CSV table of C-alpha atoms in Angstrom, one decimal:
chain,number,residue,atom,x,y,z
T,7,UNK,CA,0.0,0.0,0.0
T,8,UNK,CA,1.0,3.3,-0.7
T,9,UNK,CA,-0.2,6.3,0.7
T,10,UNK,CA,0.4,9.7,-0.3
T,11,UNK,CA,-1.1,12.9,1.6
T,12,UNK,CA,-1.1,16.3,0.8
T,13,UNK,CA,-0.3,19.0,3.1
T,14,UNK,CA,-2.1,22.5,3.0
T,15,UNK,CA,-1.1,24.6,5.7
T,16,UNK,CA,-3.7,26.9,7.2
T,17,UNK,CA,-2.5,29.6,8.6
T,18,UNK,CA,-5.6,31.5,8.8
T,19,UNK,CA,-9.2,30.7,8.8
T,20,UNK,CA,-12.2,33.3,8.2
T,21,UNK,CA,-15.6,33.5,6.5
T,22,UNK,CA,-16.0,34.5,3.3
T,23,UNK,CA,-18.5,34.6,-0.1
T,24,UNK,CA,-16.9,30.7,-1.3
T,25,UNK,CA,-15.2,27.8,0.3
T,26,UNK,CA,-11.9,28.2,-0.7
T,27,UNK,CA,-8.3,27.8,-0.3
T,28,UNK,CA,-5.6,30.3,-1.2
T,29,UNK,CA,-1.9,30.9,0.1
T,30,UNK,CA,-2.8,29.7,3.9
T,31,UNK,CA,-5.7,30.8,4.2
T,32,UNK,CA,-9.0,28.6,4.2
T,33,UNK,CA,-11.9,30.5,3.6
T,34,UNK,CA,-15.6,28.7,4.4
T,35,UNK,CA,-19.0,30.4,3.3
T,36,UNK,CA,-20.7,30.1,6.5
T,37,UNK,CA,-23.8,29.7,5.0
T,38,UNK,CA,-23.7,27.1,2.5
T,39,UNK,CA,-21.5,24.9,5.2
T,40,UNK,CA,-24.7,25.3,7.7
T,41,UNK,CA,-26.9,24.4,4.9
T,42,UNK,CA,-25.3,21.4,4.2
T,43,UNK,CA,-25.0,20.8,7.9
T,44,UNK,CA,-28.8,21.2,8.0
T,45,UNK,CA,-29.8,18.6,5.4
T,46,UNK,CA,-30.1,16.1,8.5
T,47,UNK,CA,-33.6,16.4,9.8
T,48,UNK,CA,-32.2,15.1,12.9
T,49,UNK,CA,-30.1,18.1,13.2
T,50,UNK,CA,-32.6,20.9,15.3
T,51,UNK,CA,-30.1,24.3,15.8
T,52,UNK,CA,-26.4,24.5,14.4
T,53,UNK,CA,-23.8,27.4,14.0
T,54,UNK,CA,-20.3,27.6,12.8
T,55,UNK,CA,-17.2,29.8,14.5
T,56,UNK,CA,-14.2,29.8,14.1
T,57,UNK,CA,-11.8,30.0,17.5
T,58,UNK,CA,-7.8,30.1,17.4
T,59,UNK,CA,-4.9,29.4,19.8
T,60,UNK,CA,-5.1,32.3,22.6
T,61,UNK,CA,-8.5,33.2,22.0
T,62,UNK,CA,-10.6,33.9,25.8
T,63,UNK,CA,-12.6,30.8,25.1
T,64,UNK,CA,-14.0,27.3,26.4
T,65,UNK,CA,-15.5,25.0,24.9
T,66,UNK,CA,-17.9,22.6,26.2
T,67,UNK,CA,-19.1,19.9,25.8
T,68,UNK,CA,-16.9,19.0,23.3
T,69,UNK,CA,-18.0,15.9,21.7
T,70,UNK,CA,-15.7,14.6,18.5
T,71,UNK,CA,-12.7,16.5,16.5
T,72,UNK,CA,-11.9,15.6,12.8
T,73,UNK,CA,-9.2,16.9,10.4
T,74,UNK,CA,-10.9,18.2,7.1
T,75,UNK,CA,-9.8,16.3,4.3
T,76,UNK,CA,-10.7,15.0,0.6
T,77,UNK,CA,-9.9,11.8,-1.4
T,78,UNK,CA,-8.4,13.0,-5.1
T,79,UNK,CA,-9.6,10.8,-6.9
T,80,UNK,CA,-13.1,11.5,-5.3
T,81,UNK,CA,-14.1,8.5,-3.5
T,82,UNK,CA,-15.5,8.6,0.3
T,83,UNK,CA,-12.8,9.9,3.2
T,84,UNK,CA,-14.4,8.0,5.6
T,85,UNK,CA,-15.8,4.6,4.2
T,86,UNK,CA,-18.6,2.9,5.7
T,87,UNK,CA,-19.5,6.4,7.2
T,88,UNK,CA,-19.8,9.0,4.1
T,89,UNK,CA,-19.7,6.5,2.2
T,90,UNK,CA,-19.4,3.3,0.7
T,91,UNK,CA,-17.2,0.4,2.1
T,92,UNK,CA,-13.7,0.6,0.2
T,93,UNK,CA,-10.7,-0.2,0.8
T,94,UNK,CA,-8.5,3.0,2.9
T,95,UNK,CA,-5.2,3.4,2.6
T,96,UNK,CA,-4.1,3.6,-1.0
T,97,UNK,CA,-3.8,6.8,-3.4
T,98,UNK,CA,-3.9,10.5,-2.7
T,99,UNK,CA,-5.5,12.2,0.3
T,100,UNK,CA,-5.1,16.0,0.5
T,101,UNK,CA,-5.4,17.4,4.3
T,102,UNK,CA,-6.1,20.8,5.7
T,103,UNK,CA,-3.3,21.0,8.6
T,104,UNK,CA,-2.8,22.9,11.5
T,105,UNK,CA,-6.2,23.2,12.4
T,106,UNK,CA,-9.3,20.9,13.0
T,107,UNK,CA,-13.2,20.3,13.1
T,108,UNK,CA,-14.5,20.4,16.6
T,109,UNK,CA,-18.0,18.7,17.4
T,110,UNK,CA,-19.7,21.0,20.3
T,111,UNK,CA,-22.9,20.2,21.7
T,112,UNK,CA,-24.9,23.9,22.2
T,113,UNK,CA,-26.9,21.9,25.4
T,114,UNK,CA,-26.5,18.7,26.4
T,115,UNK,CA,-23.1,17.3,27.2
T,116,UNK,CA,-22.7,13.6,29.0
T,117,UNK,CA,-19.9,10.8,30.4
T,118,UNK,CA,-17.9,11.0,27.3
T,119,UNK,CA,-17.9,14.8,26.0
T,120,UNK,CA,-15.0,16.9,27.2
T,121,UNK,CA,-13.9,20.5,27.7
T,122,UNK,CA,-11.5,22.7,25.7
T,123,UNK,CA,-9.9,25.9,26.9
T,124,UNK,CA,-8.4,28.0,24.2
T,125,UNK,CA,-5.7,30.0,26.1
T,126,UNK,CA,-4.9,30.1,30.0
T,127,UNK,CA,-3.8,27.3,32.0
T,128,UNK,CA,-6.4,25.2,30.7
T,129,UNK,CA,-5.3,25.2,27.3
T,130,UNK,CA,-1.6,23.1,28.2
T,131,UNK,CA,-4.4,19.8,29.2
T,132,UNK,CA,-5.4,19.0,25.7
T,133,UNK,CA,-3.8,19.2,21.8
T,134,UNK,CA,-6.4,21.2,20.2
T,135,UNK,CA,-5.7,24.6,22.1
T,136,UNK,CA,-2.4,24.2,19.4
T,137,UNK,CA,-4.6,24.3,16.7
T,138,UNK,CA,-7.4,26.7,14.6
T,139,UNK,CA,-10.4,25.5,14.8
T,140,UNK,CA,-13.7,25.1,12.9
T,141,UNK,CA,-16.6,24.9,15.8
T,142,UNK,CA,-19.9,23.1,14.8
T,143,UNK,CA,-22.2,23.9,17.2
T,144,UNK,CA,-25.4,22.5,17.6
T,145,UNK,CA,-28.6,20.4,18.8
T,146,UNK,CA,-30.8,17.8,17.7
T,147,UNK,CA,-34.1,15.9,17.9
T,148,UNK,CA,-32.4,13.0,19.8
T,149,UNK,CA,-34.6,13.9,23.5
T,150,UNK,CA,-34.0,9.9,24.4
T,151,UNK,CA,-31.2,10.4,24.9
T,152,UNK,CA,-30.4,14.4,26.1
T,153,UNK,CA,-30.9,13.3,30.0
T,154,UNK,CA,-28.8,10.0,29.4
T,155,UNK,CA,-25.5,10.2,31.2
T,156,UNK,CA,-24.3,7.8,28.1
T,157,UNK,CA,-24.9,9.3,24.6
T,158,UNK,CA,-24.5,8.1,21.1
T,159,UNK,CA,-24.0,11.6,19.6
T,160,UNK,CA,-24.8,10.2,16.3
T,161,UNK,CA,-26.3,13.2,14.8
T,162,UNK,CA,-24.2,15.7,15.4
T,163,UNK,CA,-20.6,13.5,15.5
T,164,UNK,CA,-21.7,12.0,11.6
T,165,UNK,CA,-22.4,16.1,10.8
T,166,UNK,CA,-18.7,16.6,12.0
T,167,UNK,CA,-17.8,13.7,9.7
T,168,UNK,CA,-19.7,14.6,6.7
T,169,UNK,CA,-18.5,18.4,7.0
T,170,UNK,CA,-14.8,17.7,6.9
T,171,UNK,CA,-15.1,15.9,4.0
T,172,UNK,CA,-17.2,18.9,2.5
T,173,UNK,CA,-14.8,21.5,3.8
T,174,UNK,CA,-11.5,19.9,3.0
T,175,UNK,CA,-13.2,19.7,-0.8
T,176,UNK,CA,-12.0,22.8,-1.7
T,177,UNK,CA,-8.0,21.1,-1.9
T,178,UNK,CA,-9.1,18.6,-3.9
T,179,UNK,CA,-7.5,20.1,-7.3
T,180,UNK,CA,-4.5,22.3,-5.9
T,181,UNK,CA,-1.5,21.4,-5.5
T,182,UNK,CA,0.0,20.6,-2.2
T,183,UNK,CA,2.7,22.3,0.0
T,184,UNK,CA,4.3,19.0,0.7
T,185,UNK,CA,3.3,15.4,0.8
T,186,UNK,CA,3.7,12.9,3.2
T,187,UNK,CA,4.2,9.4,1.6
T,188,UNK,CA,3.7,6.1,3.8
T,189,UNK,CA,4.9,2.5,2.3
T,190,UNK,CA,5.8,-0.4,3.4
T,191,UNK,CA,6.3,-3.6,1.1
T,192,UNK,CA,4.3,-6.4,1.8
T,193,UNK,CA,6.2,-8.4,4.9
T,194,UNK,CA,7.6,-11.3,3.1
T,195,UNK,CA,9.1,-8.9,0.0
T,196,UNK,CA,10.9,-7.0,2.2
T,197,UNK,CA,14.4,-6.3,1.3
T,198,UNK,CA,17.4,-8.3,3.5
T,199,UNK,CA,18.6,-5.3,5.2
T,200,UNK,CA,15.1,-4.4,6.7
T,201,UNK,CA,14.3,-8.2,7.6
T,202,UNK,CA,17.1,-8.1,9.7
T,203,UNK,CA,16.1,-5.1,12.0
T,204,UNK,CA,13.9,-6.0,15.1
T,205,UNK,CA,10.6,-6.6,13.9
T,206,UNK,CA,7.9,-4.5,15.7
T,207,UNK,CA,3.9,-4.3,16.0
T,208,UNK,CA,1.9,-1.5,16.8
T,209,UNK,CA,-1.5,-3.2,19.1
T,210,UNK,CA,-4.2,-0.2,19.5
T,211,UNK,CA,-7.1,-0.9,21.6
T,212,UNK,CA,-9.5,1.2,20.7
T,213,UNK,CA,-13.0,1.4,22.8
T,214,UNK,CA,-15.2,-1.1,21.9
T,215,UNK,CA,-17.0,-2.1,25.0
T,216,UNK,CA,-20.2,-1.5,24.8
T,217,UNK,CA,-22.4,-4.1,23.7
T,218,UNK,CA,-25.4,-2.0,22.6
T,219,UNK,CA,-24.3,-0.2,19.0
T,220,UNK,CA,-23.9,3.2,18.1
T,221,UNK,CA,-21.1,3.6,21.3
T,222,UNK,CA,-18.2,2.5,19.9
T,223,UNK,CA,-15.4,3.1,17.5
T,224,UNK,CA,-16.0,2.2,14.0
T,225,UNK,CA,-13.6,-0.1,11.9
T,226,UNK,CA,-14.5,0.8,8.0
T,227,UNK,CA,-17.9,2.0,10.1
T,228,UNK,CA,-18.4,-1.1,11.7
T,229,UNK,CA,-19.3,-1.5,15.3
T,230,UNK,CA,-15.5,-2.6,17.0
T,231,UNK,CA,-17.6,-4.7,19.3
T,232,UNK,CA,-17.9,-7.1,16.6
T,233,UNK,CA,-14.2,-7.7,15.7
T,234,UNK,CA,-11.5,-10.0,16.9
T,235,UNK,CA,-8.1,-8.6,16.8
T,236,UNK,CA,-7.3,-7.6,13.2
T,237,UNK,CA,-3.9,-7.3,11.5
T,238,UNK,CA,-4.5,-4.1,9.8
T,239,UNK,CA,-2.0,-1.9,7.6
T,240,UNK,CA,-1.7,1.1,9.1
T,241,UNK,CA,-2.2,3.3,6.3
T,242,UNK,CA,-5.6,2.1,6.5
T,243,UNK,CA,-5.9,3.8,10.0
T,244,UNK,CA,-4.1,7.1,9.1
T,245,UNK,CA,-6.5,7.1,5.9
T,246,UNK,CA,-10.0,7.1,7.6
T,247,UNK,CA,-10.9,3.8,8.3
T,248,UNK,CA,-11.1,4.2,12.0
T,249,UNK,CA,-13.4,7.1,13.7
T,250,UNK,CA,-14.1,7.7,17.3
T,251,UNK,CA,-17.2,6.8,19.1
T,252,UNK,CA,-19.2,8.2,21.9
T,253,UNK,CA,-17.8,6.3,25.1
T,254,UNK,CA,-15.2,6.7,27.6
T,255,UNK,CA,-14.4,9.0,29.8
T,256,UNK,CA,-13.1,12.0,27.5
T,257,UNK,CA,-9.2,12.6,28.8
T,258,UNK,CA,-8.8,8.8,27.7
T,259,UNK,CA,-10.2,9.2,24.2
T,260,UNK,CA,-9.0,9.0,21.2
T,261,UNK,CA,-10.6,11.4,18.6
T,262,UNK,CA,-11.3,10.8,14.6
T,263,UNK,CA,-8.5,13.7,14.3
T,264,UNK,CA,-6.4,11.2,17.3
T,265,UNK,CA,-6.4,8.1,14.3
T,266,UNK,CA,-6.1,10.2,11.2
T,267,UNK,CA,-2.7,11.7,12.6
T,268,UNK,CA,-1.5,9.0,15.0
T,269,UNK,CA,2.0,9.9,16.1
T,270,UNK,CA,3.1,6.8,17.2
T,271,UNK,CA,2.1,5.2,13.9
T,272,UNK,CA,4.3,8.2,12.4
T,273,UNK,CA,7.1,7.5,13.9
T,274,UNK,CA,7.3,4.0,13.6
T,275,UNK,CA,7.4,4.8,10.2
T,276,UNK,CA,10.2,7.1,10.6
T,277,UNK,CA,11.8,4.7,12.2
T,278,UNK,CA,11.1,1.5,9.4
T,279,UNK,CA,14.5,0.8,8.1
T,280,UNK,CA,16.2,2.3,10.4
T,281,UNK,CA,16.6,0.9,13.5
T,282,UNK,CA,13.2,-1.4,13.1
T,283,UNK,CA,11.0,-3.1,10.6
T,284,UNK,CA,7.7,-1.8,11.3
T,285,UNK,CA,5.2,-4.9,10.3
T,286,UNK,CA,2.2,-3.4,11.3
T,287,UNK,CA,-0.8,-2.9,13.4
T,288,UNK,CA,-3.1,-5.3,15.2
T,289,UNK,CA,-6.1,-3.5,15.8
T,290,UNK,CA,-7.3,-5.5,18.9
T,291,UNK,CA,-10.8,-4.5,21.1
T,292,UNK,CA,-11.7,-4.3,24.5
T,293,UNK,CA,-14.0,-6.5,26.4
T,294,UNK,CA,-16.0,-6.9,29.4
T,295,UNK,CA,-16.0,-10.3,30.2
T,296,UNK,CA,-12.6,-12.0,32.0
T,297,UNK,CA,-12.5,-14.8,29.4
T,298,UNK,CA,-13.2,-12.5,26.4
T,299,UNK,CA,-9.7,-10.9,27.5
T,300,UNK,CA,-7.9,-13.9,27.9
T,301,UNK,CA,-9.4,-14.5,24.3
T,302,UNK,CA,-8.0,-11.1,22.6
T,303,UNK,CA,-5.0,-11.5,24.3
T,304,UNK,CA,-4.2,-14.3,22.9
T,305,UNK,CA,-5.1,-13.8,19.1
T,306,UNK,CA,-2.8,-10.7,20.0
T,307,UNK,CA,-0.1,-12.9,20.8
T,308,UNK,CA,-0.3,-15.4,18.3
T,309,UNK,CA,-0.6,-12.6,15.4
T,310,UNK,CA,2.4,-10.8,16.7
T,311,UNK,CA,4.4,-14.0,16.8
T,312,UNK,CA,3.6,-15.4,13.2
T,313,UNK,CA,3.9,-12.1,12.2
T,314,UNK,CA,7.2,-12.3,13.3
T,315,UNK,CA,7.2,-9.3,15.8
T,316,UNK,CA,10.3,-8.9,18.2
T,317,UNK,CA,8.7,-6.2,20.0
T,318,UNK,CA,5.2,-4.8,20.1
T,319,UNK,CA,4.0,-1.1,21.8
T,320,UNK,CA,0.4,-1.7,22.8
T,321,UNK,CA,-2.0,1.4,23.6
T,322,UNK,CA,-5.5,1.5,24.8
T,323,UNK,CA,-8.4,3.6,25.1
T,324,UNK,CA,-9.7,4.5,28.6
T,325,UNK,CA,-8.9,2.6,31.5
T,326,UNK,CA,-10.4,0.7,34.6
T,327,UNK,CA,-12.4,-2.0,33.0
T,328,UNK,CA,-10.1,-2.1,29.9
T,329,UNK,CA,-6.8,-1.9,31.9
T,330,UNK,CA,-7.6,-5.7,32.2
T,331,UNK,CA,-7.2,-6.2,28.3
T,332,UNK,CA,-4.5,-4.1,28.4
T,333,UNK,CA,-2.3,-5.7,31.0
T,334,UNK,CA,-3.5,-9.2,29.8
T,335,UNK,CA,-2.3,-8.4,26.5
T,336,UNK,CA,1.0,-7.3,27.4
T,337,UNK,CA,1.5,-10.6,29.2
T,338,UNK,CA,0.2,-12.8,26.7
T,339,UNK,CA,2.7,-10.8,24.1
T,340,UNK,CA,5.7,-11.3,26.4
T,341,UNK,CA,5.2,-15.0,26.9
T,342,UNK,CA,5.0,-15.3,23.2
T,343,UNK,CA,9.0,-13.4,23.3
T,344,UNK,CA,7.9,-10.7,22.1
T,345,UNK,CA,9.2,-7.3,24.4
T,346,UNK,CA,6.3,-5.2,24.7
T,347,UNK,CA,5.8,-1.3,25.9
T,348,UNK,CA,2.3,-0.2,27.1
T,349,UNK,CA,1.1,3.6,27.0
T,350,UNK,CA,-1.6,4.3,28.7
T,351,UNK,CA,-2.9,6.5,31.8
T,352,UNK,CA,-3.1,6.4,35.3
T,353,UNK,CA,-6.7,6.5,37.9
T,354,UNK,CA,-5.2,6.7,41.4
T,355,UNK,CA,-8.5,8.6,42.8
T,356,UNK,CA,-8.5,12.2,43.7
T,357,UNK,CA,-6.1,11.9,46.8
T,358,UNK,CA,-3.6,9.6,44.8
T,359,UNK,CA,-4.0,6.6,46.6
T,360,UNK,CA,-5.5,4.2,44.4
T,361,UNK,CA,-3.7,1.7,42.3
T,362,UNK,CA,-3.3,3.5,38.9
T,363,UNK,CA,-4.3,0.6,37.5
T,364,UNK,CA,-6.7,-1.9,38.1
T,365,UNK,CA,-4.9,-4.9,36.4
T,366,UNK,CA,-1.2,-5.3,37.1
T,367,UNK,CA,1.6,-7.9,36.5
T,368,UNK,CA,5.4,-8.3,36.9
T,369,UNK,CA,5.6,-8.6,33.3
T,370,UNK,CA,4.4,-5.6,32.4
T,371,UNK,CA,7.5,-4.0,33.4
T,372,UNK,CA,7.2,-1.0,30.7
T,373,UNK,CA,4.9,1.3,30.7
T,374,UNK,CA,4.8,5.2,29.2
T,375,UNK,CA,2.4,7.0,32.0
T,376,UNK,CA,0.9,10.0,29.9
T,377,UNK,CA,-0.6,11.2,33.4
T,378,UNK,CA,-3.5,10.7,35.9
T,379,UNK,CA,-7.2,11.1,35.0
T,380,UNK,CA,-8.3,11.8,38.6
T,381,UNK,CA,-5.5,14.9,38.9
T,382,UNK,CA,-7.7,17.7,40.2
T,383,UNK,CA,-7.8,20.9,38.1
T,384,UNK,CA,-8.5,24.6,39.0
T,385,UNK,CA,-9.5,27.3,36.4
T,386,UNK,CA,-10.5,30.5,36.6
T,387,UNK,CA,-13.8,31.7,34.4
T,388,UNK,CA,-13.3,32.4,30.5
T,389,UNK,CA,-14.6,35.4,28.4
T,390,UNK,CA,-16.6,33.5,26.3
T,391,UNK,CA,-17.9,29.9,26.4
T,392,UNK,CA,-19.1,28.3,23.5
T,393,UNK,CA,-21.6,25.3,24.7
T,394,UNK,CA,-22.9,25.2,28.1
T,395,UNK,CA,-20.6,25.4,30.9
T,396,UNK,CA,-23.4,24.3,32.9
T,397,UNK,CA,-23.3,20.8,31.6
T,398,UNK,CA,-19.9,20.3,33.0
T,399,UNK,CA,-21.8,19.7,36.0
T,400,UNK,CA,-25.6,19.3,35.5
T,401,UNK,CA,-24.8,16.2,32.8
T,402,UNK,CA,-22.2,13.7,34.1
T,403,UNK,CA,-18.8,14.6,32.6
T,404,UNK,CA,-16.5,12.1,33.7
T,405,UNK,CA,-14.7,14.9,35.7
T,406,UNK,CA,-17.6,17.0,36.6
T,407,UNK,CA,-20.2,17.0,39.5
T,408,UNK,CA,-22.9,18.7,40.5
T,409,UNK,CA,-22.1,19.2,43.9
T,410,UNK,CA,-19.2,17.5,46.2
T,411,UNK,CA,-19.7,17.7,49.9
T,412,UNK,CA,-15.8,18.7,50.1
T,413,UNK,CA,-15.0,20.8,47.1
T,414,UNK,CA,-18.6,21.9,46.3
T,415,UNK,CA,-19.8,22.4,42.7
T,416,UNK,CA,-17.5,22.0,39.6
T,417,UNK,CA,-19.1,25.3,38.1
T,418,UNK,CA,-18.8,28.0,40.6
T,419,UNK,CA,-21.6,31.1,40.4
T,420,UNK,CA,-18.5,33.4,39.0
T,421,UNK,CA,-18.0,31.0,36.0
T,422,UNK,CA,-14.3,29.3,37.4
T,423,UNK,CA,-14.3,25.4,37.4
T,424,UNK,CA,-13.3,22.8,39.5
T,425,UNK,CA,-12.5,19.0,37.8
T,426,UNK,CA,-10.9,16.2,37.0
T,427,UNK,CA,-8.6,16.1,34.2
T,428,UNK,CA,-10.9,13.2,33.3
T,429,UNK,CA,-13.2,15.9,31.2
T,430,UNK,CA,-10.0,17.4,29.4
T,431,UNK,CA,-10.5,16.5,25.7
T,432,UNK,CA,-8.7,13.9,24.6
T,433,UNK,CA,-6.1,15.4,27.2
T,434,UNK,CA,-4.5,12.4,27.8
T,435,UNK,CA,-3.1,12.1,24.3
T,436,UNK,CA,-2.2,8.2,24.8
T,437,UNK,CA,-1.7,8.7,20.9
T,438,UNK,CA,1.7,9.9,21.4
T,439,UNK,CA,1.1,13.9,21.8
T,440,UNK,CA,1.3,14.2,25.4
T,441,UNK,CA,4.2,16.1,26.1
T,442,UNK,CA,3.7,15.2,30.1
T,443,UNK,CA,7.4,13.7,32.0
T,444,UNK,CA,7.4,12.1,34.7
T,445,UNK,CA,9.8,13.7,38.1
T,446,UNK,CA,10.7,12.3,41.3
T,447,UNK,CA,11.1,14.1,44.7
């Protein structure tokens, strides 16, 4: 597979008459973006803004982020989703950089939608402060669900989808700043040289917990509930094929934007004939069920090994529950030989006292911490919030409460919050962003 995309660096975003692009600056007409936005019945209210690193803003609840792209030769960007199941991973894909599409609820937020500050101390929790940003803000018919702590999202999170594609149209015919080209020869046809370096597989565990559909992430828009560990290519996951879902608590997940530009995926392939031969990834799930575990864990193992893996990273979405297929599979993957490093968070409960994880084992004597979901954060109110700062509170964010008997409310009458990191978006950036070290005293 060969995968070839094209780099258009925004350095400015504003509205304008057309959708265009034009020496760094993307230009959307606001109205013909909404209007297209507004072809889904489901879809009640929705606005477009645009915010930018620094601005005096916070988002909440922030429920999906997605960078705008287009397929050249015009087929869907993400299939099974836009679009009809093809194959991802192959041809030209042109990408608006530096900034993304953000998915903001206007109301009703819920366990796995997250907050986004745009400048203040706030904005060092989570990668998206970093970048411009498209905001579609809306609400929908879907009452079911609008008092549900759990939400599906569908409405607006596929309006998110469907608009990226739509915006990131307008770079479909121009010629790119740079291009970022991503090959690897089929395993077997490999030359000498690169055989000989340690082989290595990537093993993501993306959420897919949830029995009931419409939750989790989608594989080529199927429900990852359904699948067994998968070798995958990992073009295919840079290239749309994977897209988040609604579940987890938010610091822990990984958004569409999270899978189109994985860094760790990157930089194995910075690294493939270098100082490693990257074979792949295994695109594995997360269960609920002890033997369901055990299960994964050992297709894990078993495709690593006939693979002929060496050493394997694994990564996984969320934690408690999943920690179990996470640790199991590290286990199972050192057992089989094969050297494994983990990257995931930490939960040690708001005095720090809790194991950090709930499975553990000798063998999993390597692990990259990218922080702790129950660390406690204080910040002062912002100029302008784009949401509902309310449902911080009001509608179960994983790190807000209505009222604590200790600490009292998470929003405050003067508009400053009190949470968990667990509501940061995507803040713990187990992708590979987090820029977070670990100290000793």
């Amino acid at each position: 597979m060969k995968l070839e995309i094209g780099n258009f660096h925004v350095k400015d975003i504003v509205f304008g008459k057309a959708t265009s692009y034009k020496e760094g600056i993307l230009t959307i007409n606001k109205k013909e973006a909404l209007d297209y936005v507004l072809e889904d019945e489901h879809i009640t209210e929705a606005d477009l803004l645009i915010v930018k690193p620094g601005d005096k803003v916070r988002l909440v609840p922030v429920k999906e982020a997605i960078e705008c792209r287009v397929k050249v030769d015009g087929t869907t960007l993400f299939p099974g989703v836009t679009g009809d199941v093809i194959p991802a991973g192959n041809g030209r894909t042109h990408a608006l950089k530096d900034c993304s599409l953000l998915v903001v609820g206007k109301h009703w937020g819920g366990f796995q939608d997250g907050l986004i500050d745009m400048s203040g101390e706030g904005a060092k929790y989570t990668y998206f402060s970093q970048l411009k940003n498209i905001v579609l803000i809306g609400d929908t018919d879907e009452d079911f669900e609008k008092n549900e702590q759990q939400k599906k999202n569908k409405a607006l999170r596929w309006a998110g989808h469907k608009l990226a594609e739509y915006i990131g149209n307008c770079v479909k015919d121009l010629e790119p700043e740079d291009i970022e080209t991503f090959e690897l020869d089929s395993i077997m046809k490999r030359h000498e040289a690169v055989k000989k370096l340690p082989g290595v597989v990537f093993v993501m565990q993306p959420q897919s917990q949830m029995e009931e559909m419409g939750y989790n992430d989608l594989v080529y828009g199927w429900d990852a509930n359904h699948m067994v560990p998968t070798f995958m290519h990992p073009n295919e996951v840079l290239d749309g094929a994977v897209i988040s879902g609604s579940f987890m608590p938010c610091s822990s997940k990984w958004s569409t934007y999270d899978f189109q530009n994985n860094p760790t995926i990157k930089r194995l392939y910075a690294e493939h004939g270098k100082t490693l031969n990257f074979l792949g990834v295994i695109m594995s799930n997360l269960n609920v069920a002890l033997e369901q575990k055990k299960r994964s864990a050992l297709f894990v193992a078993q495709m690593a090994k006939s693979l002929g893996a060496d050493g394997a990273i694994v990564a996984e979405e969320g934690y408690g529950n999943p920690d179990a297929d996470f640790i199991a599979c590290i286990v199972a993957l050192e057992d089989a030989g094969v050297k494994t490093v983990g990257i995931t968070n930490e939960c040690t409960g708001r005095d720090g006292e809790s194991q950090p994880l709930v499975a553990l084992d000798e063998k999993a004597d390597a692990i990259v911490s990218t922080g702790n979901v129950s660390e406690l954060i204080e910040l002062p109110p912002m100029e302008t919030v784009i949401g509902e700062l309310q449902s911080l509170a009001r509608d179960g964010l994983s790190g807000g409460w209505a009222n604590d008997e200790i600490l009292g409310p998470s929003v405050r009458e003067d508009g400053s919050i009190i949470m968990e990191n667990n509501a940061m978006f995507c803040g713990d950036q187990i992708v590979g962003w987090s820029p977070k070290t670990m100290k000793d005293f």
